[in-house]
Amino acid sequence: MPEYNWTGGGANWEARIQPAAGPPRLLGWNVPADELQYVPEHWLSFPEPNPAMHYLLGLLYILFTFIALLGNGLVIWIFCSAKSLRTPSNIFVVNLAILDFMMMMKTPIFIYNSFNTGFALGHLGCEIFGVMGTISGMGAGMTNAAIAYDRYSTIARPLDGKLSRGQVIMLVTLIWTYVLPWALMPLLGVWGRFAPEGYLTSCTFDYLTDTDETRYFVATIFTFSYIFPMSMIIYFYSQIVGFVVNHEKALRAQAKKMNVESLRSGQKQQEQSAEVRIAKAAITVCFLFVAAWTPYGVMAMIGAFGNKALLSPSVTMIPACCCKAVACLDPYVYAISHPRYRLELQKRLPWLELQEKAPAPADAQSTTTEAVNANASG
């Protein structure tokens, strides 16, 4: 075990660590002495980051926070206030926006720590950061899985597959019930713990302590927070893609037999274009989830089971920034790709000049088109 000798005063401390082999290393990490017990020894084996990096990350998180709170706030406002968007399926969209909003509500802790170049808010701030991050991250994953199931159910069973409001509310309740224990167990010391990581300005569950308990916890939470929702997302969207491809192939074959270019009228072509835009939005949001949380999952598994030397403070800040960036991008994906959302946004904020055209009323639709459109607009 390393030996810590503390000198100096105030908020800044110097730790002289005596490693198992080699000369002592003098570090200047900004950690109060009574908070040192919560910091994994791994981070203290690296030199203190340049203060300029703290300030740069603090400014970056201020930008993330502004963009994400504005975008997700607009999504929550528009989807809740617009009658045309108050459909059962859009409850999932609102829940995802709330979770992204929540993820960014914890960033003031990071920003304060960054401008104080260290673990300034201590273990209490760390636990608040960890709880909010666990709920928002796992909740977003399960909500994306629920959105994938909702779209699959509607398209695969167009007559009776559309979820009712009660069913959607039940699923959202199950999502929160599923997520909360994973945030409370480390908080209450039942299993795992929250610990600072990287530059000691952010916190997550401890994946570095070299114990069997930590490894079991990391493997379990990796399975239930990443593998489980990811498997559902991949399965449901692969089924949707297969269904759409087969349906389009059947339409082209039928049109060829009838010696016509397409079985769709101009109106149906317009509807199909809107459907494609919404489908792209859903797939893009899920892809962003994969891109955001895969680096974090890989990092946690390396910390628990692999070569910890690969995890420098700078490296571990990259996945954290990816997660915040996705919380910023999600609402703008909807703004770009969801016609009804853009239309409602245009009505309330005309100075944005979105120039979205209201869809013409449909006289007749194919069963598949009705299924996709009902799900997409809902």
mmCIF file of C-alpha atoms in Angstrom, residues 5-344:
data_model
loop_
_atom_site.group_PDB
_atom_site.id
_atom_site.type_symbol
_atom_site.label_atom_id
_atom_site.label_comp_id
_atom_site.label_asym_id
_atom_site.label_seq_id
_atom_site.Cartn_x
_atom_site.Cartn_y
_atom_site.Cartn_z
ATOM 1 C CA ASN A 5 2.721 12.212 3.761
ATOM 2 C CA TRP A 6 0.799 15.473 3.700
ATOM 3 C CA THR A 7 2.374 18.922 3.832
ATOM 4 C CA GLY A 8 1.112 22.417 3.240
ATOM 5 C CA GLY A 9 -2.256 23.909 4.098
ATOM 6 C CA GLY A 10 -5.468 25.353 2.792
ATOM 7 C CA ALA A 11 -7.136 23.643 -0.150
ATOM 8 C CA ASN A 12 -3.915 22.525 -1.815
ATOM 9 C CA TRP A 13 -2.066 19.457 -0.657
ATOM 10 C CA GLU A 14 1.004 17.643 -1.843
ATOM 11 C CA ALA A 15 1.090 13.872 -1.676
ATOM 12 C CA ARG A 16 4.318 11.977 -1.663
ATOM 13 C CA ILE A 17 3.501 8.429 -2.761
ATOM 14 C CA GLN A 18 5.912 5.606 -2.059
ATOM 15 C CA PRO A 19 5.118 2.989 -4.765
ATOM 16 C CA ALA A 20 5.958 -0.685 -4.407
ATOM 17 C CA ALA A 21 9.047 -0.197 -6.544
ATOM 18 C CA GLY A 22 10.974 2.812 -7.728
ATOM 19 C CA PRO A 23 11.535 6.254 -6.261
ATOM 20 C CA PRO A 24 8.814 8.299 -4.548
ATOM 21 C CA ARG A 25 6.736 10.527 -6.793
ATOM 22 C CA LEU A 26 5.772 14.005 -5.706
ATOM 23 C CA LEU A 27 2.309 14.996 -6.832
ATOM 24 C CA GLY A 28 0.232 18.137 -6.356
ATOM 25 C CA TRP A 29 -3.331 16.828 -6.675
ATOM 26 C CA ASN A 30 -5.849 19.202 -5.153
ATOM 27 C CA VAL A 31 -7.490 16.801 -2.673
ATOM 28 C CA PRO A 32 -8.275 17.704 0.953
ATOM 29 C CA ALA A 33 -6.711 15.200 3.353
ATOM 30 C CA ASP A 34 -10.036 13.991 4.725
ATOM 31 C CA GLU A 35 -11.274 13.268 1.190
ATOM 32 C CA LEU A 36 -8.272 11.192 0.130
ATOM 33 C CA GLN A 37 -9.910 7.958 1.273
ATOM 34 C CA TYR A 38 -12.485 8.251 -1.517
ATOM 35 C CA VAL A 39 -9.961 8.668 -4.335
ATOM 36 C CA PRO A 40 -8.776 5.479 -6.120
ATOM 37 C CA GLU A 41 -5.011 5.156 -5.785
ATOM 38 C CA HIS A 42 -4.738 4.658 -9.539
ATOM 39 C CA TRP A 43 -5.303 8.351 -10.297
ATOM 40 C CA LEU A 44 -2.715 9.527 -7.801
ATOM 41 C CA SER A 45 -0.011 7.589 -9.646
ATOM 42 C CA PHE A 46 -0.229 10.134 -12.486
ATOM 43 C CA PRO A 47 1.131 13.687 -12.448
ATOM 44 C CA GLU A 48 -1.356 16.410 -11.682
ATOM 45 C CA PRO A 49 -3.108 17.741 -14.810
ATOM 46 C CA ASN A 50 -2.215 21.169 -16.096
ATOM 47 C CA PRO A 51 -4.690 23.724 -14.650
ATOM 48 C CA ALA A 52 -5.327 24.924 -18.204
ATOM 49 C CA MET A 53 -6.928 21.536 -18.964
ATOM 50 C CA HIS A 54 -9.275 21.964 -16.006
ATOM 51 C CA TYR A 55 -10.311 25.403 -17.216
ATOM 52 C CA LEU A 56 -10.739 24.192 -20.797
ATOM 53 C CA LEU A 57 -12.988 21.319 -19.711
ATOM 54 C CA GLY A 58 -14.939 23.661 -17.454
ATOM 55 C CA LEU A 59 -15.627 25.980 -20.388
ATOM 56 C CA LEU A 60 -16.529 23.018 -22.618
ATOM 57 C CA TYR A 61 -19.043 21.772 -20.056
ATOM 58 C CA ILE A 62 -20.589 25.236 -19.795
ATOM 59 C CA LEU A 63 -21.171 25.066 -23.556
ATOM 60 C CA PHE A 64 -22.552 21.507 -23.297
ATOM 61 C CA THR A 65 -24.895 22.560 -20.508
ATOM 62 C CA PHE A 66 -26.299 25.552 -22.378
ATOM 63 C CA ILE A 67 -26.898 23.613 -25.610
ATOM 64 C CA ALA A 68 -28.390 20.542 -23.906
ATOM 65 C CA LEU A 69 -30.669 22.375 -21.478
ATOM 66 C CA LEU A 70 -31.974 24.609 -24.251
ATOM 67 C CA GLY A 71 -32.554 21.754 -26.709
ATOM 68 C CA ASN A 72 -34.072 19.278 -24.255
ATOM 69 C CA GLY A 73 -36.102 22.017 -22.624
ATOM 70 C CA LEU A 74 -37.633 22.838 -26.020
ATOM 71 C CA VAL A 75 -38.400 19.161 -26.673
ATOM 72 C CA ILE A 76 -40.138 18.782 -23.298
ATOM 73 C CA TRP A 77 -42.090 22.025 -23.802
ATOM 74 C CA ILE A 78 -43.198 21.343 -27.382
ATOM 75 C CA PHE A 79 -44.055 17.678 -26.944
ATOM 76 C CA CYS A 80 -46.038 18.372 -23.776
ATOM 77 C CA SER A 81 -47.863 21.494 -24.956
ATOM 78 C CA ALA A 82 -48.686 20.584 -28.576
ATOM 79 C CA LYS A 83 -51.878 18.542 -28.809
ATOM 80 C CA SER A 84 -50.760 16.873 -32.033
ATOM 81 C CA LEU A 85 -47.652 15.544 -30.268
ATOM 82 C CA ARG A 86 -49.333 14.357 -27.062
ATOM 83 C CA THR A 87 -49.493 10.751 -28.208
ATOM 84 C CA PRO A 88 -48.568 7.620 -26.228
ATOM 85 C CA SER A 89 -45.365 6.902 -28.147
ATOM 86 C CA ASN A 90 -44.084 10.434 -27.672
ATOM 87 C CA ILE A 91 -44.088 9.860 -23.905
ATOM 88 C CA PHE A 92 -40.890 7.922 -24.551
ATOM 89 C CA VAL A 93 -39.428 10.935 -26.368
ATOM 90 C CA VAL A 94 -40.289 13.212 -23.437
ATOM 91 C CA ASN A 95 -38.813 10.715 -20.973
ATOM 92 C CA LEU A 96 -35.565 10.610 -22.964
ATOM 93 C CA ALA A 97 -35.430 14.425 -23.016
ATOM 94 C CA ILE A 98 -36.015 14.538 -19.234
ATOM 95 C CA LEU A 99 -33.166 12.081 -18.682
ATOM 96 C CA ASP A 100 -30.823 14.067 -20.961
ATOM 97 C CA PHE A 101 -31.881 17.225 -19.122
ATOM 98 C CA MET A 102 -31.111 15.514 -15.816
ATOM 99 C CA MET A 103 -27.686 14.437 -17.063
ATOM 100 C CA MET A 104 -26.756 18.057 -17.662
ATOM 101 C CA MET A 105 -28.192 19.270 -14.347
ATOM 102 C CA LYS A 106 -25.215 17.681 -12.595
ATOM 103 C CA THR A 107 -22.630 19.523 -14.669
ATOM 104 C CA PRO A 108 -22.395 22.513 -12.266
ATOM 105 C CA ILE A 109 -20.582 20.130 -9.896
ATOM 106 C CA PHE A 110 -18.047 19.321 -12.607
ATOM 107 C CA ILE A 111 -17.692 22.975 -13.611
ATOM 108 C CA TYR A 112 -17.115 24.090 -10.000
ATOM 109 C CA ASN A 113 -14.523 21.352 -9.464
ATOM 110 C CA SER A 114 -12.796 22.221 -12.740
ATOM 111 C CA PHE A 115 -12.392 25.898 -11.915
ATOM 112 C CA ASN A 116 -11.058 24.842 -8.511
ATOM 113 C CA THR A 117 -8.693 22.371 -10.259
ATOM 114 C CA GLY A 118 -9.662 19.329 -8.233
ATOM 115 C CA PHE A 119 -11.956 17.505 -5.847
ATOM 116 C CA ALA A 120 -13.380 20.753 -4.466
ATOM 117 C CA LEU A 121 -16.939 19.621 -3.627
ATOM 118 C CA GLY A 122 -15.680 16.407 -2.058
ATOM 119 C CA HIS A 123 -17.494 13.127 -1.571
ATOM 120 C CA LEU A 124 -20.976 14.633 -1.190
ATOM 121 C CA GLY A 125 -20.716 16.317 -4.573
ATOM 122 C CA CYS A 126 -19.278 13.083 -5.949
ATOM 123 C CA GLU A 127 -22.272 11.049 -4.766
ATOM 124 C CA ILE A 128 -24.777 13.544 -6.178
ATOM 125 C CA PHE A 129 -22.920 13.486 -9.498
ATOM 126 C CA GLY A 130 -22.786 9.680 -9.513
ATOM 127 C CA VAL A 131 -26.467 9.165 -8.676
ATOM 128 C CA MET A 132 -27.679 11.599 -11.329
ATOM 129 C CA GLY A 133 -25.282 10.158 -13.894
ATOM 130 C CA THR A 134 -26.375 6.569 -13.215
ATOM 131 C CA ILE A 135 -30.094 7.361 -13.430
ATOM 132 C CA SER A 136 -29.785 9.477 -16.560
ATOM 133 C CA GLY A 137 -27.364 7.160 -18.377
ATOM 134 C CA MET A 138 -29.090 3.852 -17.648
ATOM 135 C CA GLY A 139 -32.503 5.459 -18.071
ATOM 136 C CA ALA A 140 -31.559 6.767 -21.515
ATOM 137 C CA GLY A 141 -30.408 3.313 -22.580
ATOM 138 C CA MET A 142 -33.617 1.618 -21.455
ATOM 139 C CA THR A 143 -35.742 4.395 -22.991
ATOM 140 C CA ASN A 144 -33.981 3.937 -26.327
ATOM 141 C CA ALA A 145 -34.725 0.214 -26.065
ATOM 142 C CA ALA A 146 -38.389 0.993 -25.333
ATOM 143 C CA ILE A 147 -38.559 3.320 -28.358
ATOM 144 C CA ALA A 148 -37.113 0.548 -30.536
ATOM 145 C CA TYR A 149 -39.692 -1.916 -29.191
ATOM 146 C CA ASP A 150 -42.523 0.561 -29.746
ATOM 147 C CA ARG A 151 -41.583 1.085 -33.395
ATOM 148 C CA TYR A 152 -41.073 -2.639 -33.967
ATOM 149 C CA SER A 153 -44.405 -3.537 -32.347
ATOM 150 C CA THR A 154 -46.332 -1.013 -34.430
ATOM 151 C CA ILE A 155 -44.754 -2.028 -37.727
ATOM 152 C CA ALA A 156 -44.747 -5.793 -37.141
ATOM 153 C CA ARG A 157 -48.360 -5.822 -35.896
ATOM 154 C CA PRO A 158 -50.028 -2.851 -37.606
ATOM 155 C CA LEU A 159 -53.565 -3.769 -36.498
ATOM 156 C CA ASP A 160 -53.006 -4.249 -32.768
ATOM 157 C CA GLY A 161 -49.337 -3.441 -32.118
ATOM 158 C CA LYS A 162 -49.585 0.248 -31.252
ATOM 159 C CA LEU A 163 -49.022 0.749 -27.527
ATOM 160 C CA SER A 164 -51.755 2.457 -25.544
ATOM 161 C CA ARG A 165 -51.118 5.383 -23.225
ATOM 162 C CA GLY A 166 -51.476 3.104 -20.210
ATOM 163 C CA GLN A 167 -48.969 0.608 -21.586
ATOM 164 C CA VAL A 168 -46.431 3.353 -22.335
ATOM 165 C CA ILE A 169 -46.815 4.879 -18.859
ATOM 166 C CA MET A 170 -46.341 1.408 -17.371
ATOM 167 C CA LEU A 171 -43.152 0.900 -19.402
ATOM 168 C CA VAL A 172 -41.774 4.302 -18.378
ATOM 169 C CA THR A 173 -42.534 3.442 -14.735
ATOM 170 C CA LEU A 174 -40.726 0.124 -15.173
ATOM 171 C CA ILE A 175 -37.723 1.951 -16.647
ATOM 172 C CA TRP A 176 -37.398 4.185 -13.584
ATOM 173 C CA THR A 177 -37.992 1.230 -11.249
ATOM 174 C CA TYR A 178 -35.285 -0.708 -13.081
ATOM 175 C CA VAL A 179 -32.765 2.126 -12.909
ATOM 176 C CA LEU A 180 -33.146 3.443 -9.354
ATOM 177 C CA PRO A 181 -31.641 0.431 -7.499
ATOM 178 C CA TRP A 182 -28.400 0.750 -9.490
ATOM 179 C CA ALA A 183 -28.047 4.337 -8.306
ATOM 180 C CA LEU A 184 -29.057 3.610 -4.701
ATOM 181 C CA MET A 185 -26.865 0.547 -4.083
ATOM 182 C CA PRO A 186 -23.529 2.418 -4.384
ATOM 183 C CA LEU A 187 -24.998 5.440 -2.597
ATOM 184 C CA LEU A 188 -26.103 3.396 0.413
ATOM 185 C CA GLY A 189 -22.997 1.192 0.415
ATOM 186 C CA VAL A 190 -25.007 -1.951 -0.345
ATOM 187 C CA TRP A 191 -22.917 -2.871 -3.384
ATOM 188 C CA GLY A 192 -20.221 -0.843 -5.101
ATOM 189 C CA ARG A 193 -19.444 2.802 -4.452
ATOM 190 C CA PHE A 194 -19.137 6.119 -6.251
ATOM 191 C CA ALA A 195 -15.616 7.478 -6.674
ATOM 192 C CA PRO A 196 -13.933 10.347 -8.535
ATOM 193 C CA GLU A 197 -12.307 9.578 -11.863
ATOM 194 C CA GLY A 198 -9.949 11.157 -14.342
ATOM 195 C CA TYR A 199 -9.117 14.683 -13.240
ATOM 196 C CA LEU A 200 -11.066 14.072 -9.986
ATOM 197 C CA THR A 201 -13.688 16.572 -11.129
ATOM 198 C CA SER A 202 -16.326 13.984 -12.131
ATOM 199 C CA CYS A 203 -17.552 10.795 -10.475
ATOM 200 C CA THR A 204 -18.952 7.427 -11.445
ATOM 201 C CA PHE A 205 -19.139 3.952 -9.925
ATOM 202 C CA ASP A 206 -15.756 2.630 -8.793
ATOM 203 C CA TYR A 207 -14.290 0.312 -11.443
ATOM 204 C CA LEU A 208 -10.656 0.478 -10.296
ATOM 205 C CA THR A 209 -10.482 -0.982 -6.791
ATOM 206 C CA ASP A 210 -8.783 -4.353 -7.105
ATOM 207 C CA THR A 211 -11.330 -6.542 -5.297
ATOM 208 C CA ASP A 212 -13.664 -9.338 -6.374
ATOM 209 C CA GLU A 213 -16.649 -7.308 -5.184
ATOM 210 C CA THR A 214 -15.729 -4.443 -7.528
ATOM 211 C CA ARG A 215 -15.235 -6.779 -10.464
ATOM 212 C CA TYR A 216 -18.581 -8.515 -9.864
ATOM 213 C CA PHE A 217 -20.319 -5.159 -9.589
ATOM 214 C CA VAL A 218 -18.739 -3.816 -12.781
ATOM 215 C CA ALA A 219 -19.567 -6.980 -14.737
ATOM 216 C CA THR A 220 -23.153 -6.940 -13.486
ATOM 217 C CA ILE A 221 -23.861 -3.269 -14.116
ATOM 218 C CA PHE A 222 -22.153 -3.540 -17.526
ATOM 219 C CA THR A 223 -24.559 -6.359 -18.413
ATOM 220 C CA PHE A 224 -27.719 -4.678 -17.159
ATOM 221 C CA SER A 225 -26.956 -1.102 -18.204
ATOM 222 C CA TYR A 226 -25.232 -1.737 -21.545
ATOM 223 C CA ILE A 227 -25.553 -5.279 -22.922
ATOM 224 C CA PHE A 228 -29.248 -5.656 -22.117
ATOM 225 C CA PRO A 229 -30.566 -2.423 -23.719
ATOM 226 C CA MET A 230 -28.045 -2.648 -26.554
ATOM 227 C CA SER A 231 -29.211 -6.151 -27.452
ATOM 228 C CA MET A 232 -32.838 -5.022 -27.550
ATOM 229 C CA ILE A 233 -32.017 -1.970 -29.679
ATOM 230 C CA ILE A 234 -30.049 -4.037 -32.208
ATOM 231 C CA TYR A 235 -32.690 -6.769 -32.380
ATOM 232 C CA PHE A 236 -35.732 -4.517 -32.807
ATOM 233 C CA TYR A 237 -34.155 -2.201 -35.359
ATOM 234 C CA SER A 238 -32.743 -5.094 -37.362
ATOM 235 C CA GLN A 239 -36.267 -6.551 -37.487
ATOM 236 C CA ILE A 240 -37.664 -3.187 -38.621
ATOM 237 C CA VAL A 241 -35.045 -2.848 -41.350
ATOM 238 C CA GLY A 242 -35.785 -6.375 -42.554
ATOM 239 C CA PHE A 243 -39.521 -5.712 -42.585
ATOM 240 C CA VAL A 244 -39.182 -2.450 -44.517
ATOM 241 C CA VAL A 245 -36.764 -3.964 -47.053
ATOM 242 C CA ASN A 246 -39.084 -6.906 -47.703
ATOM 243 C CA HIS A 247 -42.111 -4.612 -47.977
ATOM 244 C CA GLU A 248 -40.378 -2.322 -50.474
ATOM 245 C CA LYS A 249 -39.249 -5.343 -52.483
ATOM 246 C CA ALA A 250 -42.827 -6.627 -52.607
ATOM 247 C CA LEU A 251 -44.112 -3.218 -53.728
ATOM 248 C CA ARG A 252 -41.544 -2.987 -56.524
ATOM 249 C CA ALA A 253 -42.360 -6.512 -57.689
ATOM 250 C CA GLN A 254 -46.079 -5.745 -57.743
ATOM 251 C CA ALA A 255 -45.504 -2.468 -59.599
ATOM 252 C CA LYS A 256 -43.413 -4.307 -62.193
ATOM 253 C CA LYS A 257 -46.201 -6.821 -62.745
ATOM 254 C CA MET A 258 -48.676 -3.977 -63.244
ATOM 255 C CA ASN A 259 -46.208 -2.202 -65.546
ATOM 256 C CA VAL A 260 -46.246 1.004 -63.454
ATOM 257 C CA GLU A 261 -43.359 2.938 -61.945
ATOM 258 C CA SER A 262 -44.722 2.935 -58.386
ATOM 259 C CA LEU A 263 -47.826 1.889 -56.499
ATOM 260 C CA ARG A 264 -47.631 5.043 -54.408
ATOM 261 C CA SER A 265 -49.425 8.232 -55.334
ATOM 262 C CA GLY A 266 -47.773 11.637 -54.958
ATOM 263 C CA GLN A 267 -49.407 11.978 -51.557
ATOM 264 C CA LYS A 268 -48.060 8.633 -50.446
ATOM 265 C CA GLN A 269 -44.614 9.541 -51.707
ATOM 266 C CA GLN A 270 -44.719 12.635 -49.487
ATOM 267 C CA GLU A 271 -45.834 10.547 -46.515
ATOM 268 C CA GLN A 272 -43.072 8.045 -47.203
ATOM 269 C CA SER A 273 -40.520 10.867 -47.192
ATOM 270 C CA ALA A 274 -41.750 12.007 -43.768
ATOM 271 C CA GLU A 275 -41.632 8.423 -42.508
ATOM 272 C CA VAL A 276 -38.055 8.022 -43.676
ATOM 273 C CA ARG A 277 -37.051 11.237 -41.898
ATOM 274 C CA ILE A 278 -38.593 10.091 -38.627
ATOM 275 C CA ALA A 279 -37.121 6.604 -38.918
ATOM 276 C CA LYS A 280 -33.704 8.157 -39.486
ATOM 277 C CA ALA A 281 -34.194 10.320 -36.382
ATOM 278 C CA ALA A 282 -34.966 7.289 -34.214
ATOM 279 C CA ILE A 283 -32.063 5.262 -35.563
ATOM 280 C CA THR A 284 -29.714 8.242 -35.222
ATOM 281 C CA VAL A 285 -30.671 8.767 -31.565
ATOM 282 C CA CYS A 286 -30.025 5.097 -30.830
ATOM 283 C CA PHE A 287 -26.730 5.213 -32.728
ATOM 284 C CA LEU A 288 -25.710 8.208 -30.631
ATOM 285 C CA PHE A 289 -26.478 6.201 -27.495
ATOM 286 C CA VAL A 290 -24.216 3.406 -28.748
ATOM 287 C CA ALA A 291 -21.447 5.864 -29.665
ATOM 288 C CA ALA A 292 -21.692 7.620 -26.284
ATOM 289 C CA TRP A 293 -21.750 4.685 -23.910
ATOM 290 C CA THR A 294 -19.596 2.095 -25.672
ATOM 291 C CA PRO A 295 -16.352 3.944 -24.753
ATOM 292 C CA TYR A 296 -17.520 4.211 -21.137
ATOM 293 C CA GLY A 297 -18.406 0.533 -20.985
ATOM 294 C CA VAL A 298 -15.084 -0.496 -22.491
ATOM 295 C CA MET A 299 -13.214 1.791 -20.086
ATOM 296 C CA ALA A 300 -14.989 0.303 -17.056
ATOM 297 C CA MET A 301 -14.224 -3.246 -18.184
ATOM 298 C CA ILE A 302 -10.551 -2.373 -18.712
ATOM 299 C CA GLY A 303 -10.428 -0.828 -15.242
ATOM 300 C CA ALA A 304 -11.956 -3.906 -13.602
ATOM 301 C CA PHE A 305 -10.439 -6.728 -15.658
ATOM 302 C CA GLY A 306 -7.730 -5.316 -17.931
ATOM 303 C CA ASN A 307 -4.566 -3.243 -17.913
ATOM 304 C CA LYS A 308 -5.302 -0.225 -15.723
ATOM 305 C CA ALA A 309 -2.185 1.531 -17.015
ATOM 306 C CA LEU A 310 -4.128 2.280 -20.204
ATOM 307 C CA LEU A 311 -6.495 4.521 -18.265
ATOM 308 C CA SER A 312 -4.802 7.859 -17.797
ATOM 309 C CA PRO A 313 -6.800 10.826 -16.434
ATOM 310 C CA SER A 314 -6.928 12.420 -19.889
ATOM 311 C CA VAL A 315 -8.125 9.227 -21.580
ATOM 312 C CA THR A 316 -11.003 8.777 -19.155
ATOM 313 C CA MET A 317 -12.303 12.279 -19.797
ATOM 314 C CA ILE A 318 -13.019 11.388 -23.452
ATOM 315 C CA PRO A 319 -15.975 9.024 -22.742
ATOM 316 C CA ALA A 320 -17.379 11.535 -20.235
ATOM 317 C CA CYS A 321 -17.355 14.258 -22.894
ATOM 318 C CA CYS A 322 -18.968 11.885 -25.428
ATOM 319 C CA CYS A 323 -21.915 11.261 -23.103
ATOM 320 C CA LYS A 324 -22.494 14.979 -22.581
ATOM 321 C CA ALA A 325 -22.206 15.658 -26.304
ATOM 322 C CA VAL A 326 -24.944 13.101 -27.037
ATOM 323 C CA ALA A 327 -27.258 14.725 -24.483
ATOM 324 C CA CYS A 328 -26.752 17.911 -26.517
ATOM 325 C CA LEU A 329 -27.375 16.275 -29.904
ATOM 326 C CA ASP A 330 -30.498 14.201 -29.162
ATOM 327 C CA PRO A 331 -33.016 17.078 -29.151
ATOM 328 C CA TYR A 332 -31.566 18.636 -32.294
ATOM 329 C CA VAL A 333 -31.861 15.326 -34.141
ATOM 330 C CA TYR A 334 -35.595 15.521 -33.468
ATOM 331 C CA ALA A 335 -35.656 19.180 -34.486
ATOM 332 C CA ILE A 336 -34.081 18.335 -37.832
ATOM 333 C CA SER A 337 -35.940 15.128 -38.604
ATOM 334 C CA HIS A 338 -39.377 15.185 -36.938
ATOM 335 C CA PRO A 339 -41.827 17.083 -39.209
ATOM 336 C CA ARG A 340 -44.579 17.577 -36.635
ATOM 337 C CA TYR A 341 -42.120 18.737 -34.008
ATOM 338 C CA ARG A 342 -40.628 21.233 -36.454
ATOM 339 C CA LEU A 343 -44.123 22.413 -37.401
ATOM 340 C CA GLU A 344 -45.101 23.015 -33.769
#
